[in-house]
mmCIF file of C-alpha atoms and ligand atoms in Angstrom:
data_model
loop_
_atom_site.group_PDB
_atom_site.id
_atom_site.type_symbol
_atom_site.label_atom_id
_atom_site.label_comp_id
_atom_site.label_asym_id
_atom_site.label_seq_id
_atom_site.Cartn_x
_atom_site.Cartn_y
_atom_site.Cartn_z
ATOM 1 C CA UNK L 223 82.802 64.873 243.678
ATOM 2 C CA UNK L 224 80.904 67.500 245.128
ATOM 3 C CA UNK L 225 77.577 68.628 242.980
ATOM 4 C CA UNK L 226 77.257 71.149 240.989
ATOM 5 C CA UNK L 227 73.958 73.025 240.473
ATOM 6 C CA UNK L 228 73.360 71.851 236.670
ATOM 7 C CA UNK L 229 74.702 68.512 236.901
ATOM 8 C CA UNK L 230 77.039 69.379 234.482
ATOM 9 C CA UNK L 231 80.809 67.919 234.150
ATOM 10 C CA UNK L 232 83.424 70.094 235.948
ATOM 11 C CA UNK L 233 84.475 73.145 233.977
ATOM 12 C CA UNK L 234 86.835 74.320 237.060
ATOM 13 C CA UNK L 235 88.083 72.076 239.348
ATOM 14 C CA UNK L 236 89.809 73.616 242.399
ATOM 15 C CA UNK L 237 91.465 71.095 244.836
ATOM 16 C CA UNK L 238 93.389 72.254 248.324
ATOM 17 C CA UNK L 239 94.784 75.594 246.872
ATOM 18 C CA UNK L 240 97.223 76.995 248.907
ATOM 19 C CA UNK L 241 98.600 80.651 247.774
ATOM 20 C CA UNK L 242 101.034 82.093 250.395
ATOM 21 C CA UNK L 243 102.087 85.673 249.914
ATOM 22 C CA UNK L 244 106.074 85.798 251.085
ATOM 23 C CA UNK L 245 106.518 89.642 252.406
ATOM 24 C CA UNK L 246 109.989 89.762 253.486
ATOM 25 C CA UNK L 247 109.897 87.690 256.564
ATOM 26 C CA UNK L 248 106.298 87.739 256.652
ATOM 27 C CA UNK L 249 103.701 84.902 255.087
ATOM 28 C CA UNK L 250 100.460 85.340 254.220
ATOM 29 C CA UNK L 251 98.142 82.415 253.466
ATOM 30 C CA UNK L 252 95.771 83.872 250.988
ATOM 31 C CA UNK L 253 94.235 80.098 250.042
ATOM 32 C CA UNK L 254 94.679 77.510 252.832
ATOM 33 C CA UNK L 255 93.487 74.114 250.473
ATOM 34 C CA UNK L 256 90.188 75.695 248.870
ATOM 35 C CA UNK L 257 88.017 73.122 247.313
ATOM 36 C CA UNK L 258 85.937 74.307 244.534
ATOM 37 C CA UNK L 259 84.328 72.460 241.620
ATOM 38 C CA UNK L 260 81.814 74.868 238.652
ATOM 39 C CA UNK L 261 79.789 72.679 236.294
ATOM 40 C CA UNK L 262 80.034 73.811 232.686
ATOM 41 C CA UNK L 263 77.408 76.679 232.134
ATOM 42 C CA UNK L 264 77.190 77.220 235.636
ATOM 43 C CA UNK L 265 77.176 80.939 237.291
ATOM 44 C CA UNK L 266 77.897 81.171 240.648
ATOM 45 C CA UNK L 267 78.969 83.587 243.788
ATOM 46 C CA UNK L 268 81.963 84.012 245.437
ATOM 47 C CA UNK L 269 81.284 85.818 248.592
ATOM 48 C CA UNK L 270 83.011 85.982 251.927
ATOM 49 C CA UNK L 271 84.555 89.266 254.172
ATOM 50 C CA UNK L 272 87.881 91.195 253.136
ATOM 51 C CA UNK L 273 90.534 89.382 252.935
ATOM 52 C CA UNK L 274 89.061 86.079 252.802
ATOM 53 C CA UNK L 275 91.153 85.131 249.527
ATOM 54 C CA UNK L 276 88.563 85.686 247.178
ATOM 55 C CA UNK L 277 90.616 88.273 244.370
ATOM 56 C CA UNK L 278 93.153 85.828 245.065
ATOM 57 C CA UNK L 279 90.962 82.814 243.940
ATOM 58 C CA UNK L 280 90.021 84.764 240.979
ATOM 59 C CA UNK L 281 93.626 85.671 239.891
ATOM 60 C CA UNK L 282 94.822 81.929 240.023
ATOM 61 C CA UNK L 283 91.787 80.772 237.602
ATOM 62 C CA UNK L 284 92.485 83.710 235.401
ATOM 63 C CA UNK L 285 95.812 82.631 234.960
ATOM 64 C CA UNK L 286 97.713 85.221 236.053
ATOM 65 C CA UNK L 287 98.981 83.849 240.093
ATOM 66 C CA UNK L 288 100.410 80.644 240.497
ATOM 67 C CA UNK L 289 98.994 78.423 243.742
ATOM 68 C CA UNK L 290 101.964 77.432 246.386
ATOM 69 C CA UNK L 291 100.539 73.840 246.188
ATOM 70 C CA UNK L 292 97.112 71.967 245.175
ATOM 71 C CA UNK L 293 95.647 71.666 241.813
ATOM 72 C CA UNK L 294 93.471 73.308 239.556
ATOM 73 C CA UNK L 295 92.246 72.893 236.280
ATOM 74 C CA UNK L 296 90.205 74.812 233.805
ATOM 75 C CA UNK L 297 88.423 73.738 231.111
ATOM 76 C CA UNK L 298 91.248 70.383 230.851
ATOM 77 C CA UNK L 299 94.301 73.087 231.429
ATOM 78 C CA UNK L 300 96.188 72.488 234.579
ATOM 79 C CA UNK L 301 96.977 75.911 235.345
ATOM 80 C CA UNK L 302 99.853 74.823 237.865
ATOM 81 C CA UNK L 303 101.851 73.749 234.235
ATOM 82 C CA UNK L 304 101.357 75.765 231.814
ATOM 83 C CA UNK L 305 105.028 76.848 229.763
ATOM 84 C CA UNK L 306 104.763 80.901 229.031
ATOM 85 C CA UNK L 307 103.020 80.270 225.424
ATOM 86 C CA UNK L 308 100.699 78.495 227.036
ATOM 87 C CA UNK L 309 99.283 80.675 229.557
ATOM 88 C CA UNK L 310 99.707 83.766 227.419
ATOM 89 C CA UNK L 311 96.923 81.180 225.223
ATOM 90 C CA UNK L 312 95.113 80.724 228.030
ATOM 91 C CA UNK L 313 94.724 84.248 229.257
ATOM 92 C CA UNK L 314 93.540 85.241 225.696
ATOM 93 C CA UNK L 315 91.285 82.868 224.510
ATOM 94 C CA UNK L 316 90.109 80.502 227.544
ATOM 95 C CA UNK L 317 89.251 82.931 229.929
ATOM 96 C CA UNK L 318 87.744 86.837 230.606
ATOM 97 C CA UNK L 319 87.668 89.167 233.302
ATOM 98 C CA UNK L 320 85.654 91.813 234.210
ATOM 99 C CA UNK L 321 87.017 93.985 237.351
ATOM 100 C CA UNK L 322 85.348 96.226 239.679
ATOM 101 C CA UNK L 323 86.672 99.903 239.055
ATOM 102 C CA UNK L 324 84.975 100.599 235.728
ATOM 103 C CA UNK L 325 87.990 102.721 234.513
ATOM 104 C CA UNK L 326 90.427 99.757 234.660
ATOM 105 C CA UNK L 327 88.679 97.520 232.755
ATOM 106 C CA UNK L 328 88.745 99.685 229.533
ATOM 107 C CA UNK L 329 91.478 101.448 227.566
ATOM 108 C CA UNK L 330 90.012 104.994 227.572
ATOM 109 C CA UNK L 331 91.833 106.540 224.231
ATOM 110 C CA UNK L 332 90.217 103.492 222.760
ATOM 111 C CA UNK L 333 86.185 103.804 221.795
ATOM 112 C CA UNK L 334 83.768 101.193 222.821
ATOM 113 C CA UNK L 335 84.540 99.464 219.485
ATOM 114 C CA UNK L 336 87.836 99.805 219.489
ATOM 115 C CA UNK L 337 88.118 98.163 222.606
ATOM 116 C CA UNK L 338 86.299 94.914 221.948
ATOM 117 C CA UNK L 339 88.513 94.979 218.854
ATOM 118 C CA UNK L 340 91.852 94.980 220.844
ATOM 119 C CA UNK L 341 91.772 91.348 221.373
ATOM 120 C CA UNK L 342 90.228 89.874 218.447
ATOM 121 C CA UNK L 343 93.422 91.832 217.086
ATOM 122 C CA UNK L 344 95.907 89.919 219.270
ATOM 123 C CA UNK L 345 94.293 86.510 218.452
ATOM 124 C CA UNK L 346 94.887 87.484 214.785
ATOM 125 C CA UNK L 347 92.067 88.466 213.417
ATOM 126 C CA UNK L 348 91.480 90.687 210.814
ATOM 127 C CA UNK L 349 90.052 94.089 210.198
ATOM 128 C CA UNK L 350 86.848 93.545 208.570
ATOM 129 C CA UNK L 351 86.115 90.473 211.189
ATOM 130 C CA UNK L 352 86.943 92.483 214.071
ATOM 131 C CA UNK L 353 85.151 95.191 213.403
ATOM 132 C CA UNK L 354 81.557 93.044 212.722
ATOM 133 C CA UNK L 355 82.635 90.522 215.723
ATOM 134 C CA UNK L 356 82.955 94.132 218.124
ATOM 135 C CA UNK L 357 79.583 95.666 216.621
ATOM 136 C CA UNK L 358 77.982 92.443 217.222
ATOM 137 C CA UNK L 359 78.836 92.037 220.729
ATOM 138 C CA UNK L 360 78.254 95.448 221.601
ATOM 139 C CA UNK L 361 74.595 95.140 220.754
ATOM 140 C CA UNK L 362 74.280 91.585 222.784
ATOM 141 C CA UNK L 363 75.117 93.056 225.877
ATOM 142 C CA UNK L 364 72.777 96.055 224.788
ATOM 143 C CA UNK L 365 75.192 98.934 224.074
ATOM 144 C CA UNK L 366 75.661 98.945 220.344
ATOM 145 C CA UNK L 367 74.805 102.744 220.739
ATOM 146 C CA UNK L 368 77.788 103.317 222.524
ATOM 147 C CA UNK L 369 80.144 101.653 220.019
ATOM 148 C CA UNK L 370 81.813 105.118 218.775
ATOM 149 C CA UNK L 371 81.652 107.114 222.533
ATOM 150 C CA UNK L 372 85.155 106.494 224.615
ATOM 151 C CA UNK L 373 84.992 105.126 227.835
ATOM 152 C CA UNK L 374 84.759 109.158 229.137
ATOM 153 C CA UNK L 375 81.235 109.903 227.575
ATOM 154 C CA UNK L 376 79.514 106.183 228.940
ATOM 155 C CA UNK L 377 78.091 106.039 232.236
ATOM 156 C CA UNK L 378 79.579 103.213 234.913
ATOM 157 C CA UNK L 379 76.467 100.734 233.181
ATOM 158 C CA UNK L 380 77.749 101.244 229.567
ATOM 159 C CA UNK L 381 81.464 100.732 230.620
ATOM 160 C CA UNK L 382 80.931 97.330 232.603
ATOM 161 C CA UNK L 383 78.453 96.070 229.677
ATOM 162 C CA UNK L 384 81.401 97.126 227.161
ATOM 163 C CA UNK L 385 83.789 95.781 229.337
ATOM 164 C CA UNK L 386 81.977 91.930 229.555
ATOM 165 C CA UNK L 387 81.928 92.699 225.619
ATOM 166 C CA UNK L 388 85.964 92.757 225.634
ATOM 167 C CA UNK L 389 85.640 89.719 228.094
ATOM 168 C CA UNK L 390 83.729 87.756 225.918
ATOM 169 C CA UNK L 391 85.799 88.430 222.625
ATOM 170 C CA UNK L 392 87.473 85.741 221.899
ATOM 171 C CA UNK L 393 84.739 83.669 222.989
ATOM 172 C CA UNK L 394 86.325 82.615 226.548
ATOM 173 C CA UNK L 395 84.832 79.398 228.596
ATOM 174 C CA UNK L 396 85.202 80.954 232.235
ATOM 175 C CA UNK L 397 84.197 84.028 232.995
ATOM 176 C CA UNK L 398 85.317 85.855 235.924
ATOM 177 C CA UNK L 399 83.744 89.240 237.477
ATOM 178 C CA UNK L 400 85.335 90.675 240.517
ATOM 179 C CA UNK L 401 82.752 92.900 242.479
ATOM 180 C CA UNK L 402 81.738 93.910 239.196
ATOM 181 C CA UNK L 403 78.631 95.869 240.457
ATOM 182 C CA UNK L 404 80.433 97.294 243.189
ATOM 183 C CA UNK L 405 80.587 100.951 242.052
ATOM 184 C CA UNK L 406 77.225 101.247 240.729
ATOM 185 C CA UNK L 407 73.552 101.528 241.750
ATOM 186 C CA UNK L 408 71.219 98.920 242.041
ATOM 187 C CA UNK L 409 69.235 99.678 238.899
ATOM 188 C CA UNK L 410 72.135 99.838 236.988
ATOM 189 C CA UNK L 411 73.703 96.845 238.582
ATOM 190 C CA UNK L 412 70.571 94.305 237.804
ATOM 191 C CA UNK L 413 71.574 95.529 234.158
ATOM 192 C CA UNK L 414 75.057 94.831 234.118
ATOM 193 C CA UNK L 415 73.918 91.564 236.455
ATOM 194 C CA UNK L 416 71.542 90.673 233.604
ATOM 195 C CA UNK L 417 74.305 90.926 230.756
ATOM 196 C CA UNK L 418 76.540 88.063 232.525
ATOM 197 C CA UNK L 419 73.228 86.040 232.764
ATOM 198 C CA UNK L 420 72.972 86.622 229.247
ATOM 199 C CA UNK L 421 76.471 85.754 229.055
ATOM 200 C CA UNK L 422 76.022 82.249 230.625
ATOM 201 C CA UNK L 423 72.685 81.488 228.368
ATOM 202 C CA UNK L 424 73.395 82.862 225.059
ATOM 203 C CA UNK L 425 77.131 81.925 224.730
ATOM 204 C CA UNK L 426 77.136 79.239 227.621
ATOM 205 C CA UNK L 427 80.008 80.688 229.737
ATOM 206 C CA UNK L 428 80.856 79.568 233.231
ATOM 207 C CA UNK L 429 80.597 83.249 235.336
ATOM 208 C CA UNK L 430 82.255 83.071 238.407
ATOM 209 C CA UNK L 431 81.555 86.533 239.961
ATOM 210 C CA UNK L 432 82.831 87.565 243.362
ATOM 211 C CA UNK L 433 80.033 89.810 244.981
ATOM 212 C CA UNK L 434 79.223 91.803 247.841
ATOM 213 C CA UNK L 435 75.809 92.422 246.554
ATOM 214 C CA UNK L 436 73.273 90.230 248.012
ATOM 215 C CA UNK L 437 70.929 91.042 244.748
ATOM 216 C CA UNK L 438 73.547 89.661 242.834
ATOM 217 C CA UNK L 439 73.900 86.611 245.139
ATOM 218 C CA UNK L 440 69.932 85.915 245.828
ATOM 219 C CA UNK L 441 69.835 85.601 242.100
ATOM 220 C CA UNK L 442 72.321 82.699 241.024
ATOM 221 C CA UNK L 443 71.549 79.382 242.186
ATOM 222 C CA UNK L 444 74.579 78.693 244.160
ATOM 223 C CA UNK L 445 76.433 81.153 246.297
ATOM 224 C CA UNK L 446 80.049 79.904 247.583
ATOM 225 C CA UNK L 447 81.323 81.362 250.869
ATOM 226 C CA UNK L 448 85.065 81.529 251.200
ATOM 227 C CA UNK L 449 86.502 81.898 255.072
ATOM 228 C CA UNK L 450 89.639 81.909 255.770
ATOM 229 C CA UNK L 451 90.902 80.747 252.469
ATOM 230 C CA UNK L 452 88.813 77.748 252.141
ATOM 231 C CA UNK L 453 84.981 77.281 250.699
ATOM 232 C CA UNK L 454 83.166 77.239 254.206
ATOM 233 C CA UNK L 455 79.813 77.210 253.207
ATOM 234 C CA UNK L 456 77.322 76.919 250.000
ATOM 235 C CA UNK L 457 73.616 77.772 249.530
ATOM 236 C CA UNK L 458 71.835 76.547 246.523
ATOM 237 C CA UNK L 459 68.586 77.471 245.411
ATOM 238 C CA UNK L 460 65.777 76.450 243.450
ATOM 239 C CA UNK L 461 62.603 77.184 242.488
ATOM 240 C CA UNK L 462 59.663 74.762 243.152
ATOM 241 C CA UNK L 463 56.231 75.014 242.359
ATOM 242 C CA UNK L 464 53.505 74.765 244.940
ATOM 243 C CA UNK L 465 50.456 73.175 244.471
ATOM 244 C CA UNK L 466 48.685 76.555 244.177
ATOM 245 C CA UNK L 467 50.973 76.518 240.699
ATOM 246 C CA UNK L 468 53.110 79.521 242.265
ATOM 247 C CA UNK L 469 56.702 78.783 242.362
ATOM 248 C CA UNK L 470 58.912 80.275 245.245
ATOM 249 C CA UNK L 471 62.432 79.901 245.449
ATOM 250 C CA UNK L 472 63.656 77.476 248.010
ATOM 251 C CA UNK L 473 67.512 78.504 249.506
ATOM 252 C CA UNK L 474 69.297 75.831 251.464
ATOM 253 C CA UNK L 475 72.776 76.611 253.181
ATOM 254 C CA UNK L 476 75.257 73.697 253.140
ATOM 255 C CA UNK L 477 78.843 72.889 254.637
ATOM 256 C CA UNK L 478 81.478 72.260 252.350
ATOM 257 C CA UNK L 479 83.276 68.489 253.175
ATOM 258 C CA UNK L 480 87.208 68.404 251.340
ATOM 259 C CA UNK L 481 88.303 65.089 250.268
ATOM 260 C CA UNK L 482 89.740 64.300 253.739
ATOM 261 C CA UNK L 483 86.750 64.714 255.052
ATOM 262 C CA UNK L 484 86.962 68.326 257.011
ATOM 263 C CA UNK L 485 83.782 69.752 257.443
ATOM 264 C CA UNK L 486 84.085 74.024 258.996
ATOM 265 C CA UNK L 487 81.222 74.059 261.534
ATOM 266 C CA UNK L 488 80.001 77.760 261.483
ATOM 267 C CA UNK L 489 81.518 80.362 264.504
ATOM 268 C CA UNK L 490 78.510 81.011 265.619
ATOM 269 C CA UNK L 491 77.875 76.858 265.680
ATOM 270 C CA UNK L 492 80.800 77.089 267.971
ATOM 271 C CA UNK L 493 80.021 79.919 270.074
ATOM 272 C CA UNK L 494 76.624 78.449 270.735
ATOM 273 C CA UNK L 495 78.044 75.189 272.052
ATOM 274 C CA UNK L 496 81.365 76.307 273.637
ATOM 275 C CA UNK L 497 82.786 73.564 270.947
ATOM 276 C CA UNK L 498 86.610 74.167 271.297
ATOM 277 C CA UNK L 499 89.462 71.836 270.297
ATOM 278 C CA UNK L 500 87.867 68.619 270.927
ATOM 279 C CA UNK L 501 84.525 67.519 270.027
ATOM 280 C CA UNK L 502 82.719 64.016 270.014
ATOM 281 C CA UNK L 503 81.082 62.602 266.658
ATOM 282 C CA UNK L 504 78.611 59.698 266.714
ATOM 283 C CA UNK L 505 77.367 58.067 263.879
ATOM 284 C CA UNK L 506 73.548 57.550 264.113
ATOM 285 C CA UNK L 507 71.070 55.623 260.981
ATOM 286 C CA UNK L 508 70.861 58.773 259.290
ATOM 287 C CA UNK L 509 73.249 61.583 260.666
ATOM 288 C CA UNK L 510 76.318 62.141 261.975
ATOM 289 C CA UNK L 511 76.336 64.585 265.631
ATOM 290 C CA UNK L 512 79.027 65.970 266.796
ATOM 291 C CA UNK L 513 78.998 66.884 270.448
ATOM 292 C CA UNK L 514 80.760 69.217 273.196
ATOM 293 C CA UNK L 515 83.756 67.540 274.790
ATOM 294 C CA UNK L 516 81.987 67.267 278.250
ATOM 295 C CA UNK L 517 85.060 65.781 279.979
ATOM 296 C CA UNK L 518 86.709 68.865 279.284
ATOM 297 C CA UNK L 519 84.545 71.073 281.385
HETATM 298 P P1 ADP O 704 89.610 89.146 249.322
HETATM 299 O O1 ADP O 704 89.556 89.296 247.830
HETATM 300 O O2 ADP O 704 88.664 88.101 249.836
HETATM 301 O O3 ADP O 704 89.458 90.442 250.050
HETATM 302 P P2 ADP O 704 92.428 88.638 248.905
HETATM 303 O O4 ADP O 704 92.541 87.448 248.027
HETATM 304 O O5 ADP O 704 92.605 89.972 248.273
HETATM 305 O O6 ADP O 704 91.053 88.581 249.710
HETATM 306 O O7 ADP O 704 93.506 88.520 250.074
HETATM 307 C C1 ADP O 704 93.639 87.376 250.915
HETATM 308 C C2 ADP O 704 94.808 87.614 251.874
HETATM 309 O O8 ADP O 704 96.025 87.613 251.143
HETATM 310 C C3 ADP O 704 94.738 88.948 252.586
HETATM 311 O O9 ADP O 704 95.253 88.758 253.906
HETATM 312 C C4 ADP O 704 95.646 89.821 251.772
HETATM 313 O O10 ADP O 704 96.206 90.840 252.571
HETATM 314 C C5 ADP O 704 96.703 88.838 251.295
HETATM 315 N N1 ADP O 704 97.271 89.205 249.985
HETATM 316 C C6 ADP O 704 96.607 89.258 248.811
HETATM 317 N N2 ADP O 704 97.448 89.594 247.810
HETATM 318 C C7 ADP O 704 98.678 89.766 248.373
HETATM 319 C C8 ADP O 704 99.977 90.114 247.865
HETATM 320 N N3 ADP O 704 100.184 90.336 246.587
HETATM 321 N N4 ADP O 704 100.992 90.172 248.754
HETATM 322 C C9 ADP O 704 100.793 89.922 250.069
HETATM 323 N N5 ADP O 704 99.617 89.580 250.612
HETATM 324 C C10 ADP O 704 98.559 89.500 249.782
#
């Protein structure tokens, strides 16, 4: 079982995803058996270039793709079998998302309030608890002021804060941010980065947040890269304290092994080595080398 930065048990447990996109004729493998296990109360990154399957990723643990094959489970629901009910359950009350373009994530005839209300509605609840469950959320992520303004008179901060307010209405386990800091600067984007921290400690939610922002990355302590389709890489971090009683925060980049033991070494591992096809392993007392084909030169 791979680890997981808190120790924690598994709150999402990915195992070789495959999503292949059918256009026409044409297939697309989005997920090509990703491995990926988040501890409960965990926040991590999701990073990796264009195309690398990482919306993709995020759509099939929000419940709303199906994978081609492999597993994955969320909080004990196997998302691969859920009857329409189900995942309608799922999508309201297990899970949030927060998305990149500000404007999307918020119904703009609706105020601030009236959109954290919309789905305490649709779970059921009433009136009078709505409206003190919206108020109160507003002002945890820091923008009760805005509660009567529509989406139009907020700026981009205010909208993503309100929208992680809708997110975390119905008190979801997973939360899931795509890029969410993507369209804003980088004062306002610690803020909005700040609110899903305060997420993850106040209400305890697993954030999964997809990021191209390395200040958003630096900051959790363990970044995933997808490649490809698959988890390539992970760096955890952690802070230690020196003797001198200043702490520093210690990063460490790892490979990813799946169950069947297939390890990605790095392109530029490759490039550096010529490895191609073939390469030789040897098992020594405390590693495991893996060496050019030399034969094949
Ligand atoms: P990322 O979020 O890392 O940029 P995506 O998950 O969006 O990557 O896409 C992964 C791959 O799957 C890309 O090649 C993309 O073109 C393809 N893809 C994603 N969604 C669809 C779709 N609905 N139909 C066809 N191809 C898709």
């Amino acid at each position: 079982m791979p680890v997981t930065t808190q120790g924690s048990r598994p709150l999402v447990e990915c195992e070789s995803l495959v999503r292949i996109h059918q256009h026409g004729s044409v297939e697309v493998q989005a997920l090509q058996g990703l491995d990926l296990v988040v501890g409960a109360g965990e926040m991590i990154a999701v990073v990796g270039p264009s195309g690398a399957g990482k919306s993709t990723l995020l759509s099939v643990l929000a419940g709303a793709d199906l994978p081609t094959a492999g597993s994955v489970r969320v909080a004990g629901w196997d998302l691969t079998a859920l009857s329409r009910a189900q995942r309608l359950a799922y999508r309201r009350d297990v899970v949030g998302f927060v998305r990149q373009q500000t404007a999307r994530n918020l119904v703009q005839y609706l105020t601030a309030r009236g959109n954290v209300e919309l789905p305490l509605a649709l779970a059921g609840r009433g009136p009078r608890a709505r409206r003190a469950r919206a108020v109160e959320l507003l002002e945890t992520v820091g923008v009760g002021h805005c509660a009567d303004r529509l989406p139009s008179q907020m700026s981009g901060g205010e909208q993503q804060r309100t929208a992680i307010a809708v997110a975390l209405a119905n008190g979801p386990r997973l939360l899931l941010a795509d890029e969410p800091t993507g369209e804003l600067d980088s004062a306002t984007a610690q803020e909005v980065f700040d609110t899903l921290r305060l997420a993850q400690h106040e209400a305890g939610v697993t954030v999964v947040v997809v990021t191209h922002d390395p200040a958003v990355s630096d900051q959790v302590e363990r970044t995933v890269a997808v490649r490809d389709g698959r988890t390539s890489t992970e760096v955890l971090r952690r802070t230690e304290v020196a003797e001198d009683g200043a702490s520093r925060v210690i990063a460490q980049e790892y490979a990813v092994m799946d169950r069947a033991g297939r390890v990605q070494v790095p392109r530029e591992y490759r490039e550096a080595l010529a490895l191609t096809r073939r390469v030789r392993l040897a098992l020594e007392a405390d590693r495991v080398s893996l060496l050019p084909d030399v034969v094949a030169r």
